[in-house]
Short mmCIF file of C-alpha atoms in Angstrom, two decimals:
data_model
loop_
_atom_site.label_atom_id
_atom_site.label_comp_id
_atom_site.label_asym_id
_atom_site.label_seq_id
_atom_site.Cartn_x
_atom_site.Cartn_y
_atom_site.Cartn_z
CA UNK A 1 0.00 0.00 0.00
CA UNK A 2 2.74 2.45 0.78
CA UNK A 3 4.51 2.10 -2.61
CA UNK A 4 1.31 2.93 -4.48
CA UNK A 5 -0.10 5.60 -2.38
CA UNK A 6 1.49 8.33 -4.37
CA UNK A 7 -1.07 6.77 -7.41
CA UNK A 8 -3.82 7.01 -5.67
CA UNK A 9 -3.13 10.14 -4.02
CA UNK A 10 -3.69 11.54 -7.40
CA UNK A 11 -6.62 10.30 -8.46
CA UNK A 12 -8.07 10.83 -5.21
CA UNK A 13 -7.13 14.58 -5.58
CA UNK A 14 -8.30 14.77 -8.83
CA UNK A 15 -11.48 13.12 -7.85
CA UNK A 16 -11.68 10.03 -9.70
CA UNK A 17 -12.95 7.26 -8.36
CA UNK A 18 -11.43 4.04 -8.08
CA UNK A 19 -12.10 0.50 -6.76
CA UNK A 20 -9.30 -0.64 -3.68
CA UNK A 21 -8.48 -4.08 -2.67
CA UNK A 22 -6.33 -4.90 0.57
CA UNK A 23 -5.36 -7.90 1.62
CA UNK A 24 -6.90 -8.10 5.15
CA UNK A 25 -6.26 -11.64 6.13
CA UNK A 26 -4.41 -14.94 5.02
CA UNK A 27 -3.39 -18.62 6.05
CA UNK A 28 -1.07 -20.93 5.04
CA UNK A 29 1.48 -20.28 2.41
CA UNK A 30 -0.05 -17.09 1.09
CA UNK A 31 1.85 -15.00 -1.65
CA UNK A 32 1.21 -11.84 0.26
CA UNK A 33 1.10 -10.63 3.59
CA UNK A 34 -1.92 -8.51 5.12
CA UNK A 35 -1.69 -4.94 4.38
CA UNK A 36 -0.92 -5.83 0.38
CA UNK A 37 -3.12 -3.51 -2.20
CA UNK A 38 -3.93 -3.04 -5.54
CA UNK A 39 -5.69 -0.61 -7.12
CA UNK A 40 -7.90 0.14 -10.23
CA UNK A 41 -8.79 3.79 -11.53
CA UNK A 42 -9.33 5.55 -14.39
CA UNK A 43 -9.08 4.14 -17.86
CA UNK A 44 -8.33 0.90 -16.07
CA UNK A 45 -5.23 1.42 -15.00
CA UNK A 46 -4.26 -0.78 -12.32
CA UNK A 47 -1.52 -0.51 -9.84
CA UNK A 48 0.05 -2.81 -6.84
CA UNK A 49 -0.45 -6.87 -6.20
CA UNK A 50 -2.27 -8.86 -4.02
CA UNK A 51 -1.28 -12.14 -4.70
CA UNK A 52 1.44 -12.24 -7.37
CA UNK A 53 -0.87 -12.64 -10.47
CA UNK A 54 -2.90 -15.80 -9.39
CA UNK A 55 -6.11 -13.97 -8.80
CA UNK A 56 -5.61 -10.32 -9.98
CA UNK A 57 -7.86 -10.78 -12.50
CA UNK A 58 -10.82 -11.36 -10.66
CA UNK A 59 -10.26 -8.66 -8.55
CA UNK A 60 -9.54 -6.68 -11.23
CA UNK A 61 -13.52 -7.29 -12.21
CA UNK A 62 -13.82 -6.72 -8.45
CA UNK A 63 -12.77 -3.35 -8.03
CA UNK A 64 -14.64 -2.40 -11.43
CA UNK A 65 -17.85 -3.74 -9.63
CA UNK A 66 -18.05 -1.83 -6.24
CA UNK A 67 -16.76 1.51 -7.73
CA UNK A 68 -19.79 1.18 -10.00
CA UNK A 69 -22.51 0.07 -6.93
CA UNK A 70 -20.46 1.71 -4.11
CA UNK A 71 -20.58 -0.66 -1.80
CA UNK A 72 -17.67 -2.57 -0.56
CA UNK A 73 -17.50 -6.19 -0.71
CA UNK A 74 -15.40 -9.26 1.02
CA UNK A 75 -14.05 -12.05 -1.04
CA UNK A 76 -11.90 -14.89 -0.05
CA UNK A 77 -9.49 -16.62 -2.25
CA UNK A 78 -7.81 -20.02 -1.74
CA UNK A 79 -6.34 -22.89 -3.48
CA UNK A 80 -7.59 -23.58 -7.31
CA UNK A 81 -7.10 -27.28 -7.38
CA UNK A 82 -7.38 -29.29 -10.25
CA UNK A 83 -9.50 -26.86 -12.37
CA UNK A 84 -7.20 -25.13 -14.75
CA UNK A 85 -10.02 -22.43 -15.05
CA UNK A 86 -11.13 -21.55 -11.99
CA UNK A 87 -9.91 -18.42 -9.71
CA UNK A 88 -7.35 -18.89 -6.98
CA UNK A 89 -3.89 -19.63 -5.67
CA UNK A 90 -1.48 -22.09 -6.88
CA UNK A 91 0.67 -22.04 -3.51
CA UNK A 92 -2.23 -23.37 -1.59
CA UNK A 93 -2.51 -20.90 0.62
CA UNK A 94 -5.58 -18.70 1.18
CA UNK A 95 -6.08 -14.96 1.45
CA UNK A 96 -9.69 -12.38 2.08
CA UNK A 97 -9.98 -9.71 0.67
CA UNK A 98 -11.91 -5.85 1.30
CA UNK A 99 -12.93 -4.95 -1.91
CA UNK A 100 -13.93 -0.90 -1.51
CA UNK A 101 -14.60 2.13 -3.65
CA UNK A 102 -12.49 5.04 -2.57
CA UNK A 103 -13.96 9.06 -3.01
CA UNK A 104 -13.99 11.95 -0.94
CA UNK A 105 -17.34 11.44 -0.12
CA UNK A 106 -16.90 7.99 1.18
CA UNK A 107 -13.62 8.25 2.32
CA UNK A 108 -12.74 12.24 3.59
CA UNK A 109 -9.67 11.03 5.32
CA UNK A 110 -7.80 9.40 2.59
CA UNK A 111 -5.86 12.28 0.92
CA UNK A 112 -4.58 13.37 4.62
CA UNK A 113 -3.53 9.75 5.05
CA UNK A 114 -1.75 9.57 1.82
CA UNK A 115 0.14 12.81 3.21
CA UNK A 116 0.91 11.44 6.65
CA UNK A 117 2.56 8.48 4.81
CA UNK A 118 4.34 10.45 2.31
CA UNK A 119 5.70 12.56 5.42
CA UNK A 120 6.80 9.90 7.48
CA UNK A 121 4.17 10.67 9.82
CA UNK A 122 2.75 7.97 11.97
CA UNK A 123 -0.70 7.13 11.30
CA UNK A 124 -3.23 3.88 11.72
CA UNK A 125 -6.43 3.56 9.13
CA UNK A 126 -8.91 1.22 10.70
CA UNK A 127 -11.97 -0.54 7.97
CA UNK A 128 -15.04 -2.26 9.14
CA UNK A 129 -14.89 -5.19 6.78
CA UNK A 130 -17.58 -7.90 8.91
CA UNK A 131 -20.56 -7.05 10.99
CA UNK A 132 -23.53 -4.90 11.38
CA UNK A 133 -21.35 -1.68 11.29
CA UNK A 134 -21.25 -0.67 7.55
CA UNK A 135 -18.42 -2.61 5.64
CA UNK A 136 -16.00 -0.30 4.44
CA UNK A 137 -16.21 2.58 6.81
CA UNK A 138 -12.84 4.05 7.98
CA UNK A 139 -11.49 5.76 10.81
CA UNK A 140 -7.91 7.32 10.81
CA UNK A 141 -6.07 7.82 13.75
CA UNK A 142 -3.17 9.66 14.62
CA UNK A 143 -1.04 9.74 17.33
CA UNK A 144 -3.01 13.34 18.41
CA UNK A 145 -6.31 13.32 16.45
CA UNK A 146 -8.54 11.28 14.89
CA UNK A 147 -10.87 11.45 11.34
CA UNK A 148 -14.21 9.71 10.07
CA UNK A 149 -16.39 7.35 11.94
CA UNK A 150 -17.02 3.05 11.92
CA UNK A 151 -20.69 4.20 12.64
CA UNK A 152 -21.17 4.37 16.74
CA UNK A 153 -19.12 5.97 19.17
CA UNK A 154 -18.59 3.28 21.69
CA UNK A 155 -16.80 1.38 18.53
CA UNK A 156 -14.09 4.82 17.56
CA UNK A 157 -13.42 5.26 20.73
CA UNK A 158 -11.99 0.97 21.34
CA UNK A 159 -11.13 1.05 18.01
CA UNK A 160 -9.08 4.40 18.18
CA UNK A 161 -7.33 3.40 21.93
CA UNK A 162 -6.14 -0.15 20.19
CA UNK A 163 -5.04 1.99 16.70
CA UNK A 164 -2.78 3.87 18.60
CA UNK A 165 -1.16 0.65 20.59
CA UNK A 166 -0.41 -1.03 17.18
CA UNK A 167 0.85 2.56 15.75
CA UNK A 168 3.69 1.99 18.22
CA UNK A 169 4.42 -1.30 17.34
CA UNK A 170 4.09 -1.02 13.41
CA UNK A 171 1.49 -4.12 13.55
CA UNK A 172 -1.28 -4.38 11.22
CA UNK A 173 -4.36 -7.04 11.01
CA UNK A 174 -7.83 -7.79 12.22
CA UNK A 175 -9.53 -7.08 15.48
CA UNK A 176 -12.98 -8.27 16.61
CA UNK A 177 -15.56 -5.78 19.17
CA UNK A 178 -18.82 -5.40 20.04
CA UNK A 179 -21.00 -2.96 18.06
CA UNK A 180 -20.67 -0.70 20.54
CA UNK A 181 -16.69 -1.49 20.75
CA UNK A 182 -17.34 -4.09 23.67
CA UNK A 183 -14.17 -5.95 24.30
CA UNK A 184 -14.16 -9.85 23.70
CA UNK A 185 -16.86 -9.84 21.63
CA UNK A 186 -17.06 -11.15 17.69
CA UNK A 187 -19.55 -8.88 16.39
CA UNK A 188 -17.66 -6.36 14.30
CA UNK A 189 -14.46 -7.14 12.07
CA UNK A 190 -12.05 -4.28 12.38
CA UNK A 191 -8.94 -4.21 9.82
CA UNK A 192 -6.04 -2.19 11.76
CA UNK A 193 -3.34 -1.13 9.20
CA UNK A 194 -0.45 1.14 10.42
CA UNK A 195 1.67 2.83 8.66
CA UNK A 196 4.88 3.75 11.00
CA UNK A 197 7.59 5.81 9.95
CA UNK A 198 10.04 3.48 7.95
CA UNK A 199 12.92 1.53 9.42
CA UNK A 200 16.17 3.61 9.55
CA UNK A 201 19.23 2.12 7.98
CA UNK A 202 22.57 4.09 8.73
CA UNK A 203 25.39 3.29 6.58
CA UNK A 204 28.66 4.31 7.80
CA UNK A 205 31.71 4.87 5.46
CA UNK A 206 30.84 6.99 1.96
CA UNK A 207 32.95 4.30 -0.08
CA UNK A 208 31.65 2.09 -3.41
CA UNK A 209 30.18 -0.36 -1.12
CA UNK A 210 28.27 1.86 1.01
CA UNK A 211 26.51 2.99 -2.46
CA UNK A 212 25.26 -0.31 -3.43
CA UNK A 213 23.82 -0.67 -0.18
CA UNK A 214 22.02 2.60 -0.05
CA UNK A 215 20.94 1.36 -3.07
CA UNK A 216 19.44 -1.84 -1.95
CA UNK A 217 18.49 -0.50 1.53
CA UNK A 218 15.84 1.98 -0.43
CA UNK A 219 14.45 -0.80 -2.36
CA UNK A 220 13.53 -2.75 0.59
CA UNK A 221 12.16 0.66 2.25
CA UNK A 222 14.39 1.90 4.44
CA UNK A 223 15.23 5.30 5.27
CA UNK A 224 18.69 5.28 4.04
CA UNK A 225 21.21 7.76 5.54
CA UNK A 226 24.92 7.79 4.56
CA UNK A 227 27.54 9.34 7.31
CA UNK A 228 31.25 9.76 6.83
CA UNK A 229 33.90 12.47 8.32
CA UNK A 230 35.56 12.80 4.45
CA UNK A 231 33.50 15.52 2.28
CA UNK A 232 35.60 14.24 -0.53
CA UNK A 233 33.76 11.40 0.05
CA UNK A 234 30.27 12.19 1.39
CA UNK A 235 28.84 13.73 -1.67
CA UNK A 236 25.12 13.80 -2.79
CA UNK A 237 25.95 12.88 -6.01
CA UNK A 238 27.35 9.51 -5.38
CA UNK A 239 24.53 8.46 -3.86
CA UNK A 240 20.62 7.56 -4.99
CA UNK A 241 18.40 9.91 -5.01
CA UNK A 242 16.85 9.83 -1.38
CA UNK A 243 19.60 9.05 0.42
CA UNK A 244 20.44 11.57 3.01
CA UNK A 245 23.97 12.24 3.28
CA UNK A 246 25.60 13.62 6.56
CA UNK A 247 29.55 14.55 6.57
CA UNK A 248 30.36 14.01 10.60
CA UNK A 249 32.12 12.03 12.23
CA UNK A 250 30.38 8.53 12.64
CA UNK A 251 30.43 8.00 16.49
CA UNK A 252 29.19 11.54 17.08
CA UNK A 253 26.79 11.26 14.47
CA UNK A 254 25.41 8.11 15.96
CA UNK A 255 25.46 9.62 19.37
CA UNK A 256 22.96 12.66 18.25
CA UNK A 257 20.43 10.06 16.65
CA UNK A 258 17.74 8.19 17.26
CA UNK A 259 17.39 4.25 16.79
CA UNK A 260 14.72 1.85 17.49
CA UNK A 261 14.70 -2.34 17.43
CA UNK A 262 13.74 -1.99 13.37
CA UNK A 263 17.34 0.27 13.12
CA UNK A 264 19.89 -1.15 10.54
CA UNK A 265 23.43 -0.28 10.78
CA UNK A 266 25.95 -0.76 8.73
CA UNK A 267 29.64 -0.34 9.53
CA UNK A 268 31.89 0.22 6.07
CA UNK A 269 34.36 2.66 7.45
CA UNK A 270 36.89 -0.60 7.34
CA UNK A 271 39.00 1.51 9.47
CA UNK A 272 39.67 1.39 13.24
CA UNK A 273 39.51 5.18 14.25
CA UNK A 274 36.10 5.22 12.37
CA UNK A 275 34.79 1.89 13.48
CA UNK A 276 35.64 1.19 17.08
CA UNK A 277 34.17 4.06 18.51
CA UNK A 278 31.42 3.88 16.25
CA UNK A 279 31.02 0.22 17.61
CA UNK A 280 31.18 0.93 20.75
CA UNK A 281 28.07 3.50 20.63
CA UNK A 282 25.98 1.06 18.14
CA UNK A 283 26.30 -2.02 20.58
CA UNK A 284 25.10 -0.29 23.32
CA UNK A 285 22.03 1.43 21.42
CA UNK A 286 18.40 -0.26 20.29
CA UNK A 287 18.99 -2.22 16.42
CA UNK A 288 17.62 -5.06 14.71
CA UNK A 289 20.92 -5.29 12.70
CA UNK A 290 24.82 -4.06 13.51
CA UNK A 291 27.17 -5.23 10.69
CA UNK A 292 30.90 -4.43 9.87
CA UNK A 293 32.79 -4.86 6.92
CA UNK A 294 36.02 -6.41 6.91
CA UNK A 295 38.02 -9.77 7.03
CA UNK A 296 38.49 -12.38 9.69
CA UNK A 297 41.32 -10.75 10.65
CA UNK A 298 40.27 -7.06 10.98
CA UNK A 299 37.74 -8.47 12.99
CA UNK A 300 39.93 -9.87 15.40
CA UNK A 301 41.45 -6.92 15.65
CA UNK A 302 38.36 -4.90 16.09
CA UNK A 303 36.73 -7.32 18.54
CA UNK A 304 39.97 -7.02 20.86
CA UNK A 305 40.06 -3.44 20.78
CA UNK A 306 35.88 -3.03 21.46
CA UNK A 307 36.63 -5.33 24.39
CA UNK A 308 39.34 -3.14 25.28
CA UNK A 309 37.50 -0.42 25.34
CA UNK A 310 34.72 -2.31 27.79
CA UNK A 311 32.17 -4.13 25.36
CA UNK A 312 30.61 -7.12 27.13
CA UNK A 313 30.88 -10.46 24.95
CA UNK A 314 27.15 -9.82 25.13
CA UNK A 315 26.88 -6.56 23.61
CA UNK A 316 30.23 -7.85 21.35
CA UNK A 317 27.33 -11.08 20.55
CA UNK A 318 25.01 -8.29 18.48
CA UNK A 319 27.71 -7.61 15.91
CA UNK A 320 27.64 -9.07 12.54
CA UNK A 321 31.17 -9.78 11.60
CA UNK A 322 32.08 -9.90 9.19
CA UNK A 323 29.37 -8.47 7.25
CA UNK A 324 26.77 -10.48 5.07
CA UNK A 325 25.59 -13.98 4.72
CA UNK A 326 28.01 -16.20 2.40
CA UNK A 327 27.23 -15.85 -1.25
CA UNK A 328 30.73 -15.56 -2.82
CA UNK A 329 29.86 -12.11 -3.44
CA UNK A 330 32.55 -10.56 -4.72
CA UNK A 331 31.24 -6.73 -6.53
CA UNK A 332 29.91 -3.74 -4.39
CA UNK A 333 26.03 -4.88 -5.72
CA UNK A 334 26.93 -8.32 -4.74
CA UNK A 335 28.09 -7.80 -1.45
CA UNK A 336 25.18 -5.41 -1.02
CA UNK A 337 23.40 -8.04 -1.60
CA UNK A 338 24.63 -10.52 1.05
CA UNK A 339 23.93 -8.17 3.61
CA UNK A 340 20.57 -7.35 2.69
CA UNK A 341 20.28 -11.18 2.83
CA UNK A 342 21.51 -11.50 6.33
CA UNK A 343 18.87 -8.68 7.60
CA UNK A 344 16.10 -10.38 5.84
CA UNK A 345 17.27 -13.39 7.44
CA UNK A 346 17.75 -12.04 10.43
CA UNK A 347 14.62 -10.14 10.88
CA UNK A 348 12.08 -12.51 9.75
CA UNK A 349 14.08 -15.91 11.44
CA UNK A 350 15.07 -17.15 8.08
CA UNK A 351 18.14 -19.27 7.66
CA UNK A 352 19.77 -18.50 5.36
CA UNK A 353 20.14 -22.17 3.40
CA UNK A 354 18.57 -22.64 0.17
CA UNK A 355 14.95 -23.47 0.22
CA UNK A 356 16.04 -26.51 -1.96
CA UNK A 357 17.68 -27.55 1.15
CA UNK A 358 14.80 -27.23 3.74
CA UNK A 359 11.48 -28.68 4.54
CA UNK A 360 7.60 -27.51 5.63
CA UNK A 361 6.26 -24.38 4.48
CA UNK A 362 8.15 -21.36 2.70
CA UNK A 363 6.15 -18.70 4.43
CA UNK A 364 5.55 -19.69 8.05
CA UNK A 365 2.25 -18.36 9.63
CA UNK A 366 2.81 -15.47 11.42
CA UNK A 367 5.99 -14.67 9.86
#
């Protein structure tokens, strides 16, 4: 949904009205995860994925249908079996669907939505899509405010207090309330989908490497941000378009910014007076991922100085070294590549072995 906001943005300001499907649910080995969207607008354009191509189709015909009744619909999709002809998934897995038409009138909050995302500004959208309250109706809520209405007051106000609770944690999926928003009660089917602020991943060291995995840290949505003390080095221009580039020192740098348990960090600097005190302030900081470039011997080096220096073999434990999962890499893009393996890997449980190699299912629920 966040890559094809900017879309719909558009034809939301230009008032065109267009049919919206979101993935709200799934089970088993479903191609996408909840939160997945894809869009049809004018002159049938359509935009985003909801299951890789097995059923876009249909709700391609989907869309077309509740932008022309305006009334939002619930479909559920699972495994085709033997028919070559009929509608569904191939990986067996099973995914619902809210099928909705999207216009100012039935959805005021959208175009201050698509700016909150665009912004990096925190916000939750919550969509009746079971129940006596009317299917489709949303309710944004931000950290401070709140927009539009799931039909009864008791319901916003539940709704709204758990919006804000998965807003902190980034979580997105289904909740179930009373039609009045009483609590353990299976009346009303609430899709929560937050849209946090991107992950943050800092790369350290303005060298070729640390441009391939700006590179790659952008495509898999991060907030990329480059930092080294060289200006000869720390140019815009070397960099994707995006990428925020800071000429500082690395430790101090790191030391006047914020990082949460989604941060990536990257150490490239591949030199001691950059690294170890850089280390030593990233190991004792919130991250999901601390790596550091170099071989099996600069690590030694760099491990005996951090513990020098008063690093716990705990904290020391946290540190990728060296960097990236083993591919052979041997290029800048390649080795980008490795690491962006490793905190894939890393961040979803994965490892790292081909899936030739392992057994049960490819996606595992919940993951």
């Amino acid at each position: 949904m966040r890559d094809i906001l900017p879309v719909l943005h558009g034809w939301y300001t230009a008032r065109v009205p267009f049919g919206l499907a979101t993935v709200v649910a799934t089970s088993r080995s479903a191609p996408r995860d909840p939160g997945a969207a894809m869009a049809v607008g004018p002159d049938d354009e359509v935009v985003g994925s909801v299951s890789g191509g097995c059923v876009e189709g249909a709700v391609f015909e989907l869309a077309q249908e509740v932008v022309a009744s305006g009334e939002a619909r619930l479909e559920t999709f699972g495994y085709s079996d033997e028919d070559a002809f009929a509608v569904g998934l191939t990986c067996g897995g099973e995914i619902t669907l809210l099928v909705r038409p999207v216009t100012a009138a039935l959805d005021p909050s959208f175009g201050a939505v698509a700016e909150s995302v665009a912004a990096h500004r925190p916000v939750t959208v919550a969509t009746v899509t079971d129940g006596p309250a009317p299917r489709g109706a949303t309710l944004a809520v931000w950290p401070d405010t709140v927009s539009g209405t799931l039909g009864t007051e008791g319901l916003d106000v539940a709704v709204t207090a758990d919006a804000r609770g998965e807003l902190a944690l980034g979580a997105t999926g289904l909740r179930h309330y009373g039609p009045h928003g009483e609590r353990r009660e299976d009346v009303v089917t609430v899709f929560l989908h937050s849209f946090a602020p991107p992950p943050r991943m800092l790369v350290f060291g303005a060298i070729d490497y640390a441009a391939a995995v700006a590179r790659i840290g952008d495509f898999l949505g991060y907030r990329v941000t480059v930092c080294d003390a060289r200006p000869v080095f720390a140019t815009p221009k070397r960099f994707p378009a995006g990428v925020e580039v800071v000429v500082d020192w690395p430790h101090r740098y790191l030391r006047s910014t914020d990082t949460d348990e989604r941060t990536v960090i990257c150490v490239l600097t591949h030199d001691p007076k950059f690294d170890v005190p850089l280390l030593e302030e990233a190991l004792r900081r919130p991250a999901a991922y601390i790596g550091a470039m170099g071989s099996r011997r600069t690590h030694d080096d760099r491990t005996k100085r951090l513990t020098e220096a008063g690093l716990t073999q705990r904290e020391l434990s946290r540190l990728r070294s060296p960097v990236g999962l083993d591919l052979g890499a041997r290029t800048p893009e390649e080795v980008a590549v490795s690491v962006a393996a490793e905190i894939v890997a890393l961040r979803w449980g994965g490892t790292g072995a081909p899936l030739t190699a392992t057994a049960g299912a490819i996606h595992p629920q919940g993951a």
